Coordinates of C-alpha atoms in Angstrom, one line a residue:
M1 CA 126.1 87.7 76.4
H2 CA 128.5 88.5 79.4
V3 CA 126.7 90.8 81.6
V4 CA 128.3 92.9 84.4
I5 CA 126.5 93.7 87.5
V6 CA 127.6 96.4 89.6
G7 CA 126.4 95.9 93.2
A8 CA 125.7 93.0 94.9
G9 CA 122.6 94.0 96.9
A10 CA 119.1 92.6 96.2
A11 CA 118.4 94.4 93.1
G12 CA 121.9 92.9 91.9
L13 CA 121.5 89.4 92.8
M14 CA 117.8 89.3 91.8
T15 CA 119.1 90.6 87.9
A16 CA 121.8 88.1 88.4
L17 CA 119.9 85.0 89.0
L18 CA 117.3 86.1 85.9
T19 CA 120.1 86.9 83.5
A20 CA 122.1 83.6 84.5
R21 CA 119.1 81.4 84.1
A22 CA 118.2 83.1 81.0
G23 CA 121.3 81.7 79.6
H24 CA 124.0 84.5 80.2
R25 CA 127.6 84.6 81.8
V26 CA 127.3 87.1 84.7
T27 CA 129.8 88.7 86.6
V28 CA 128.5 90.6 89.9
L29 CA 131.0 93.3 91.3
E30 CA 130.7 94.5 94.9
R31 CA 133.1 97.0 96.6
E32 CA 132.7 95.3 100.2
R33 CA 134.1 91.9 100.9
L34 CA 131.3 89.2 100.5
E35 CA 131.1 86.7 103.4
P36 CA 128.2 84.3 103.6
A37 CA 125.8 84.7 106.6
A38 CA 125.6 81.3 108.4
T39 CA 122.4 82.0 110.0
V40 CA 119.4 84.8 109.9
E41 CA 120.5 86.0 112.8
D42 CA 124.1 86.3 111.8
A43 CA 122.8 88.2 108.9
A44 CA 120.9 90.6 111.0
G45 CA 123.7 91.2 113.5
R46 CA 126.1 92.7 110.6
A47 CA 123.4 94.0 108.3
F48 CA 123.7 97.6 109.4
R49 CA 126.1 99.6 106.8
P50 CA 126.4 103.3 106.8
T51 CA 126.7 103.0 102.7
A52 CA 123.3 101.1 102.9
P53 CA 121.1 102.3 105.8
Q54 CA 118.0 101.1 104.2
I55 CA 118.7 97.3 104.9
V56 CA 117.9 97.3 108.7
Q57 CA 114.9 99.9 108.2
P58 CA 111.3 98.1 108.0
H59 CA 110.5 96.1 104.9
V60 CA 107.6 94.5 103.7
L61 CA 107.4 92.3 100.2
L62 CA 104.6 93.5 98.6
A63 CA 101.8 91.5 96.8
R64 CA 103.2 92.1 93.5
Y65 CA 106.7 91.3 94.5
R66 CA 105.5 88.0 96.0
L67 CA 103.6 87.0 92.8
L68 CA 106.5 87.8 90.6
L69 CA 109.0 86.2 93.0
R70 CA 107.0 82.8 93.2
E71 CA 106.6 82.8 89.4
H72 CA 110.2 83.6 88.2
L73 CA 112.6 82.9 91.4
P74 CA 110.6 80.2 93.1
D75 CA 113.7 78.9 95.0
V76 CA 113.9 82.5 96.6
H77 CA 110.5 82.6 97.4
A78 CA 110.6 79.0 99.2
G79 CA 113.9 79.9 101.1
L80 CA 112.4 82.9 102.5
L81 CA 109.5 80.9 103.9
R82 CA 112.0 78.4 105.0
D83 CA 114.0 81.3 106.8
G84 CA 111.2 82.2 108.5
A85 CA 109.2 84.9 106.5
V86 CA 105.6 85.1 107.5
E87 CA 102.7 85.3 105.0
S88 CA 100.7 88.3 105.7
R89 CA 97.1 87.5 104.1
L90 CA 94.3 89.7 103.3
A91 CA 92.4 89.0 106.6
A92 CA 95.4 90.2 108.7
Q93 CA 95.6 93.3 106.9
R94 CA 91.9 94.0 107.4
P95 CA 91.3 97.4 109.3
P96 CA 89.2 97.3 112.6
T97 CA 86.5 99.9 110.7
L98 CA 86.1 96.9 108.2
R99 CA 83.5 94.3 109.8
D100 CA 82.7 92.0 107.0
L101 CA 85.6 90.6 104.7
A102 CA 84.2 87.5 103.6
P103 CA 86.9 85.3 101.6
E104 CA 86.5 85.7 97.8
P105 CA 88.2 83.7 95.3
G106 CA 91.5 85.2 94.1
D107 CA 92.4 86.8 97.7
D108 CA 95.7 84.8 97.7
R109 CA 97.0 87.4 95.4
Y110 CA 96.9 90.2 97.9
T111 CA 99.3 88.2 100.4
M112 CA 102.4 90.2 101.5
L113 CA 105.7 88.7 102.9
L114 CA 106.9 90.1 106.1
T115 CA 110.6 89.7 106.7
R116 CA 113.7 91.4 107.4
R117 CA 115.6 92.7 104.6
S118 CA 118.8 90.9 105.7
T119 CA 116.9 87.6 105.6
L120 CA 116.2 88.6 102.1
D121 CA 119.8 89.3 101.3
R122 CA 121.0 86.2 102.9
V123 CA 118.4 84.0 100.8
L124 CA 119.6 85.8 97.7
D125 CA 123.2 85.4 98.2
A126 CA 123.2 81.8 99.3
I127 CA 121.3 80.9 95.9
A128 CA 123.7 83.0 94.0
R129 CA 126.6 81.4 95.2
T130 CA 125.7 78.0 93.9
E131 CA 124.0 79.3 90.6
P132 CA 126.0 78.0 87.5
G133 CA 126.9 81.1 85.1
I134 CA 127.3 83.7 88.3
T135 CA 130.7 85.0 89.4
L136 CA 130.4 87.0 92.8
R137 CA 133.6 89.4 93.1
G138 CA 133.8 91.0 96.6
G139 CA 136.2 93.8 97.1
A140 CA 135.9 94.9 93.3
T141 CA 135.4 98.7 93.1
V142 CA 134.3 100.2 89.7
R143 CA 136.2 103.1 89.0
G144 CA 134.7 104.1 85.6
L145 CA 133.0 102.7 82.7
R146 CA 134.9 101.2 79.4
T147 CA 133.9 102.7 76.3
E148 CA 134.2 103.0 72.8
G149 CA 133.8 106.4 71.2
G150 CA 130.6 107.6 69.6
A151 CA 127.5 109.6 70.1
P152 CA 126.2 108.3 72.3
P153 CA 129.4 106.2 73.6
R154 CA 129.1 102.4 73.7
V155 CA 129.9 100.8 77.0
T156 CA 132.2 97.8 76.7
G157 CA 133.0 96.8 80.1
V158 CA 134.2 98.6 83.5
H159 CA 137.5 99.7 84.9
L160 CA 138.7 98.1 88.3
D161 CA 141.5 98.8 90.2
D162 CA 143.3 95.7 88.9
G163 CA 142.6 96.4 85.3
D164 CA 139.4 96.4 82.9
L165 CA 136.7 93.9 82.5
A166 CA 135.0 93.5 79.3
A167 CA 131.2 93.0 79.1
D168 CA 128.3 93.1 76.4
V169 CA 126.1 94.7 79.0
V170 CA 126.7 96.9 82.1
V171 CA 123.8 96.9 84.6
D172 CA 124.0 99.6 87.4
A173 CA 122.5 98.0 90.4
S174 CA 124.6 100.1 93.0
G175 CA 121.5 101.8 94.3
R176 CA 120.7 105.3 95.4
R177 CA 124.5 106.1 95.7
S178 CA 125.5 105.2 92.4
R179 CA 128.4 107.0 90.9
V180 CA 127.2 106.2 87.5
D181 CA 127.0 110.0 86.5
A182 CA 130.4 110.5 87.2
W183 CA 131.3 107.5 85.2
L184 CA 129.4 108.8 82.3
A185 CA 131.0 112.3 82.3
E186 CA 134.2 110.5 82.2
A187 CA 133.1 109.0 79.1
G188 CA 132.1 112.2 77.6
A189 CA 128.3 111.1 77.8
R190 CA 125.2 113.1 78.9
P191 CA 124.1 112.4 82.8
R192 CA 121.0 110.9 83.2
R193 CA 117.5 112.6 83.1
V194 CA 116.4 112.8 86.4
V195 CA 113.1 114.2 88.0
V196 CA 113.1 114.6 92.0
A197 CA 110.2 115.3 94.5
D198 CA 110.2 115.7 98.2
C199 CA 109.8 112.7 100.5
G200 CA 110.4 114.8 103.7
L201 CA 110.7 112.1 106.0
A202 CA 113.5 110.9 108.2
Y203 CA 113.4 107.2 109.7
Y204 CA 114.3 105.9 113.1
S205 CA 113.5 102.4 113.6
R206 CA 114.6 99.6 116.2
H207 CA 114.1 95.7 116.1
Y208 CA 112.5 93.9 118.7
R209 CA 111.6 90.3 119.5
L210 CA 108.1 89.1 120.8
R211 CA 108.2 87.9 124.1
G212 CA 105.3 85.6 123.3
T213 CA 102.1 85.3 121.2
N214 CA 99.7 85.9 124.2
G215 CA 98.0 89.4 124.8
L216 CA 99.4 91.2 121.4
P217 CA 97.8 94.4 121.1
G218 CA 97.3 93.4 117.3
R219 CA 98.4 91.1 114.7
A220 CA 102.1 90.4 114.3
D221 CA 101.5 89.3 110.8
N222 CA 100.7 92.8 109.6
R223 CA 101.9 96.3 109.5
T224 CA 100.4 99.1 110.9
I225 CA 101.2 102.6 110.0
L226 CA 99.8 105.8 111.5
P227 CA 100.1 109.3 109.7
L228 CA 99.8 111.2 112.7
D229 CA 99.6 115.1 112.9
E230 CA 103.2 115.7 113.6
F231 CA 105.0 112.6 112.4
V232 CA 104.4 109.0 111.3
A233 CA 104.5 105.9 113.6
G234 CA 104.8 102.2 112.7
M235 CA 105.1 98.4 113.4
W236 CA 106.0 96.0 110.8
G237 CA 105.7 92.2 111.6
A238 CA 108.9 90.3 110.3
D239 CA 110.6 87.0 110.1
N240 CA 111.2 84.6 113.2
G241 CA 109.3 86.6 116.0
I242 CA 111.0 89.8 114.9
V243 CA 108.8 93.0 115.4
L244 CA 110.0 96.7 114.0
L245 CA 108.8 100.0 115.6
G246 CA 109.2 103.0 113.5
L247 CA 109.4 106.8 114.1
C248 CA 109.1 108.7 110.8
P249 CA 109.1 112.7 111.4
L250 CA 109.9 115.3 108.7
A251 CA 113.5 115.7 108.2
E252 CA 113.5 119.4 108.9
D253 CA 111.7 118.7 112.3
H254 CA 114.9 118.8 114.3
R255 CA 113.3 117.9 117.5
F256 CA 113.3 114.2 116.6
R257 CA 117.1 113.9 116.4
V258 CA 117.6 112.7 120.1
V259 CA 115.2 109.6 119.3
R260 CA 118.7 108.1 118.0
D261 CA 119.1 107.4 122.0
P262 CA 116.9 104.2 122.8
A263 CA 115.4 105.7 125.9
V264 CA 114.2 108.9 123.8
F265 CA 112.6 106.2 121.2
T266 CA 110.7 104.5 123.6
A267 CA 109.5 107.4 125.5
V268 CA 108.3 109.0 122.1
F269 CA 106.8 105.7 121.0
D270 CA 104.7 105.3 124.1
T271 CA 103.1 108.6 123.4
V272 CA 101.3 107.1 120.4
P273 CA 98.0 105.9 121.7
G274 CA 97.3 103.1 118.9
L275 CA 100.7 101.6 118.8
R276 CA 102.3 102.1 122.6
G277 CA 101.1 98.4 123.6
W278 CA 103.4 96.9 121.5
L279 CA 106.1 97.9 123.9
D280 CA 104.7 95.9 126.6
V281 CA 104.9 92.6 124.6
L282 CA 108.5 93.2 122.7
E283 CA 112.1 93.0 123.8
P284 CA 114.7 95.4 122.1
V285 CA 117.4 93.5 120.1
S286 CA 119.3 96.4 118.3
D287 CA 120.1 100.1 118.4
V288 CA 118.0 102.8 117.0
F289 CA 119.0 102.7 113.2
P290 CA 118.6 106.2 111.6
M291 CA 118.0 107.0 107.9
G292 CA 117.9 110.4 106.3
G293 CA 118.6 112.1 102.9
L294 CA 115.4 110.5 101.3
H295 CA 113.9 111.6 98.2
N296 CA 111.6 110.3 95.5
T297 CA 113.4 110.1 92.5
L298 CA 113.2 108.9 88.6
H299 CA 116.4 108.6 86.8
R300 CA 116.3 107.8 83.0
L301 CA 119.2 106.6 80.7
V302 CA 117.1 107.8 77.8
D303 CA 116.4 111.6 77.3
D304 CA 114.7 113.4 74.6
T305 CA 117.6 112.9 72.4
G306 CA 118.0 109.4 72.9
P307 CA 120.2 107.1 75.0
V308 CA 123.1 108.6 77.0
A309 CA 125.0 105.7 76.5
L310 CA 124.7 102.1 74.7
G311 CA 125.3 98.9 76.7
L312 CA 124.3 100.4 79.9
H313 CA 121.1 99.8 81.7
A314 CA 120.0 100.2 85.4
V315 CA 117.8 98.4 88.1
G316 CA 116.1 99.1 91.3
D317 CA 117.0 102.2 93.1
G318 CA 119.3 103.2 90.0
V319 CA 116.1 103.7 88.2
C320 CA 113.6 104.8 91.0
T321 CA 113.6 105.3 94.7
T322 CA 110.4 106.2 96.5
N323 CA 109.3 106.9 100.3
P324 CA 109.9 103.8 102.1
T325 CA 106.6 103.8 103.8
L326 CA 104.7 102.2 101.3
A327 CA 107.7 99.6 100.4
R328 CA 107.6 99.7 96.8
G329 CA 111.4 99.8 96.2
L330 CA 111.8 96.0 95.8
G331 CA 108.7 95.6 93.6
V332 CA 110.4 98.3 91.5
A333 CA 113.9 96.3 91.6
L334 CA 112.4 93.0 90.6
R335 CA 110.0 94.7 87.7
T336 CA 113.0 96.4 86.3
A337 CA 115.3 93.5 86.7
L338 CA 112.6 91.2 84.8
D339 CA 111.9 93.8 82.1
L340 CA 115.9 94.1 81.4
V341 CA 115.9 90.2 80.7
E342 CA 113.2 90.6 78.3
V343 CA 114.7 93.4 76.4
L344 CA 117.8 91.4 76.4
A345 CA 116.2 88.3 74.7
A346 CA 114.1 90.5 72.3
H347 CA 117.3 92.3 71.0
P348 CA 120.3 90.5 71.7
R349 CA 122.5 92.2 68.9
D350 CA 120.9 95.8 68.9
P351 CA 121.8 97.9 71.8
L352 CA 119.9 100.8 71.0
A353 CA 117.0 98.9 70.4
R354 CA 117.7 97.4 74.0
A355 CA 117.9 100.9 75.7
L356 CA 114.7 102.1 74.2
A357 CA 112.9 99.1 75.0
H358 CA 114.2 99.1 78.7
D359 CA 113.2 102.8 78.9
A360 CA 109.7 102.1 77.6
A361 CA 109.2 99.5 80.2
I362 CA 110.3 101.8 82.8
T363 CA 107.5 104.4 81.7
E364 CA 104.9 101.8 81.6
G365 CA 105.6 99.8 84.9
V366 CA 107.6 102.3 87.0
E367 CA 107.1 105.9 86.5
P368 CA 103.3 105.4 87.3
F369 CA 104.3 104.5 90.9
Y370 CA 106.6 107.2 91.4
V371 CA 104.0 109.8 90.3
D372 CA 101.7 108.4 92.4
Q373 CA 104.1 108.6 95.4
A374 CA 105.5 111.9 94.7
R375 CA 101.8 113.2 94.8
T376 CA 100.8 111.4 98.0
D377 CA 103.7 112.5 99.5
A378 CA 103.3 116.2 98.5
A379 CA 99.7 116.2 100.4
R380 CA 101.2 114.5 103.6
L381 CA 104.0 117.1 103.6
T382 CA 101.7 120.1 102.9
R383 CA 99.5 119.0 105.9
V384 CA 102.3 118.2 108.4
R385 CA 104.2 121.4 107.6
R386 CA 101.0 123.4 108.0
V387 CA 100.4 121.6 111.5
L388 CA 104.2 122.1 112.6
H389 CA 104.2 126.0 111.5
E390 CA 101.0 126.4 113.3
R391 CA 102.2 125.0 116.3
G392 CA 105.5 127.1 116.4
V393 CA 107.5 124.1 115.7
L394 CA 108.7 125.1 112.2
D395 CA 109.7 129.0 111.6
G396 CA 108.9 130.9 108.5
R397 CA 106.3 130.0 106.0
P398 CA 105.7 126.7 105.0
A399 CA 107.5 125.6 102.1
A400 CA 105.5 123.8 99.1
P401 CA 106.9 120.4 98.3
A402 CA 108.3 119.6 94.9
A403 CA 105.9 117.0 93.2
P404 CA 104.5 116.1 89.5
P405 CA 101.6 118.6 89.1
A406 CA 98.4 116.9 90.7
P407 CA 95.4 116.4 88.4
A408 CA 92.7 119.2 89.1
P409 CA 89.7 118.0 91.4
S410 CA 87.3 116.1 89.4
A411 CA 84.1 114.1 89.8
G412 CA 85.4 111.7 87.7
R413 CA 88.6 110.8 89.7
V414 CA 89.5 109.9 93.2
G415 CA 92.8 110.5 95.1
F416 CA 94.8 107.9 96.8
D417 CA 93.6 109.7 100.0
E418 CA 90.0 109.1 99.1
L419 CA 90.0 105.6 98.2
S420 CA 92.2 104.8 101.2
A421 CA 89.4 106.5 103.4
A422 CA 86.6 104.6 101.8
A423 CA 88.5 101.5 101.9
L424 CA 88.2 101.3 105.7
F425 CA 84.3 100.8 105.2
D426 CA 83.7 98.8 101.9
P427 CA 85.4 95.4 101.4
A428 CA 85.6 95.6 97.6
L429 CA 87.3 99.2 97.9
F430 CA 89.6 97.6 100.6
R431 CA 90.7 94.9 98.3
T432 CA 91.0 97.9 95.2
A433 CA 92.9 99.9 97.7
T434 CA 95.3 97.0 98.6
S435 CA 96.0 96.2 94.7
V436 CA 97.4 99.7 94.4
R437 CA 99.2 99.6 97.8
G438 CA 100.6 96.3 96.7
M439 CA 101.6 97.3 93.0
L440 CA 99.0 95.1 91.5
A441 CA 97.4 97.8 89.6
R442 CA 98.5 101.1 88.0
P443 CA 97.3 103.8 90.3
E444 CA 96.0 106.3 88.0
D445 CA 94.0 103.4 86.2
V446 CA 92.1 102.7 89.3
Y447 CA 91.7 106.4 90.4
T448 CA 90.0 107.0 87.0
D449 CA 87.8 103.8 86.9
P450 CA 84.0 104.9 86.7
A451 CA 83.1 102.0 88.9
V452 CA 85.6 102.8 91.6
V453 CA 85.0 106.5 91.5
A454 CA 81.0 105.7 91.9
R455 CA 81.6 103.1 94.7
V456 CA 84.0 105.9 96.7
R457 CA 81.5 108.6 96.4
A458 CA 78.7 106.3 97.8
V459 CA 81.0 105.5 100.7
Q460 CA 81.6 109.3 101.3
A461 CA 77.8 109.9 101.2
A462 CA 77.3 107.1 103.7
H463 CA 79.8 108.4 106.0
R464 CA 79.6 112.2 106.1
S465 CA 81.3 112.5 109.2
G466 CA 84.7 110.9 107.7
V467 CA 87.3 108.6 108.7
P468 CA 87.9 108.5 112.5
A469 CA 91.6 110.2 112.8
P470 CA 93.8 108.3 114.9
A471 CA 94.5 109.3 118.7
Q472 CA 97.1 111.9 118.8
P473 CA 99.8 111.9 121.0
D474 CA 99.3 114.5 124.0
P475 CA 101.5 117.5 123.2
D476 CA 102.9 118.1 126.7
R477 CA 103.9 114.4 126.9
L478 CA 105.2 114.4 123.6
A479 CA 107.4 117.4 124.5
K480 CA 108.6 115.5 127.7
A481 CA 109.4 112.7 125.8
L482 CA 111.6 114.4 123.3
A483 CA 113.5 115.8 126.3
A484 CA 113.8 112.0 128.1
R485 CA 117.5 111.9 127.0
A486 CA 119.5 109.7 129.3

């Protein structure tokens, strides 16, 4: 088959490598000019693009992603390690409250990879350029879908500025800013089915380089995320001695817009007791990068009537976007790409069967993580909005966040927050919670597992005082920091 992939980001290039190695002819179309990065730092230096602000934000490659990469794209995995990606093993992820974490067989499966997204993109681009069966076309803007009539219409290629390009399969890998709905409308097709839930956060991050390896306030081969009363703060280890610091307030909390100023960013981060020590061992190497407009979304090319078009598939953010805090985006991208390759092999001549099979794979392997993230974000948003309204930061009545209905409280089920809290004190539950965060297990299967529920209840009974809350910024100091604009 000739597979045309729209978008040369991580999702598009992973899909291209997998489909080409499955024997298909692949053309990747990217509207921006494709210039190879000579070095890791060259890639980082030109990574920021207004059309893809997520590239420069904190990333980790979750445990499930690492395992799938090692199995299906081992040269990409090897390239990441060669270019400085750091393996974050289970011991590095151990919280300070968990005193005993004896190694167990199989602990390697929990290992994450820490790297800048630009490093991953560089590795993928370099390998795709030499892969037989892949043609990369930069500066190629897709203007619409080439279709044959019918209900639903059949996609037979794409319209470009310089003519049409025929294809047996078109894959939308153009991300959260995809124009596929407009293309479908022009072709007389129904729009994608979509559900949206609040994420509620804005992101502000900055890249730093470690001055050395002595006297660090924590482990640089890990990430630390603190959900504070008014915002989220975090540090993310990355490749080649790079560390990313981030501040994630509610998007509606306009006080934080000034943290685009590096002096304000530093002053605000310095108010966070659990993380401020990192400022003493880091040298900034970038500006502050903002990112907003974040939502949890799930798009489907199949609705109750059936496929909205035949011969059209989506991968990555074109299927699902989630709050970046839990870093599930790349895992979704690789999972949807692998599923696509499987359905192309299973149904080479039946586009209807392919559409239905790929959608069924999304139901099985992607939707559970969307639902989990949306519910987790809704609970977090409710708590933070309540605090901000009580403190007079937000006016009016707190809005209820949109999210899939949460299951009713039950003695036979625990939630993400309950599991995460109990995991701070129990090695078995720590591994269980890590499997959920790392996409190694379907969240709801874990939350309703009788053995997990019983163990969480036992830990809750033994720690009735609850989880020690992270030390909060002093309100007056935070207010002064937000007014520290140079």
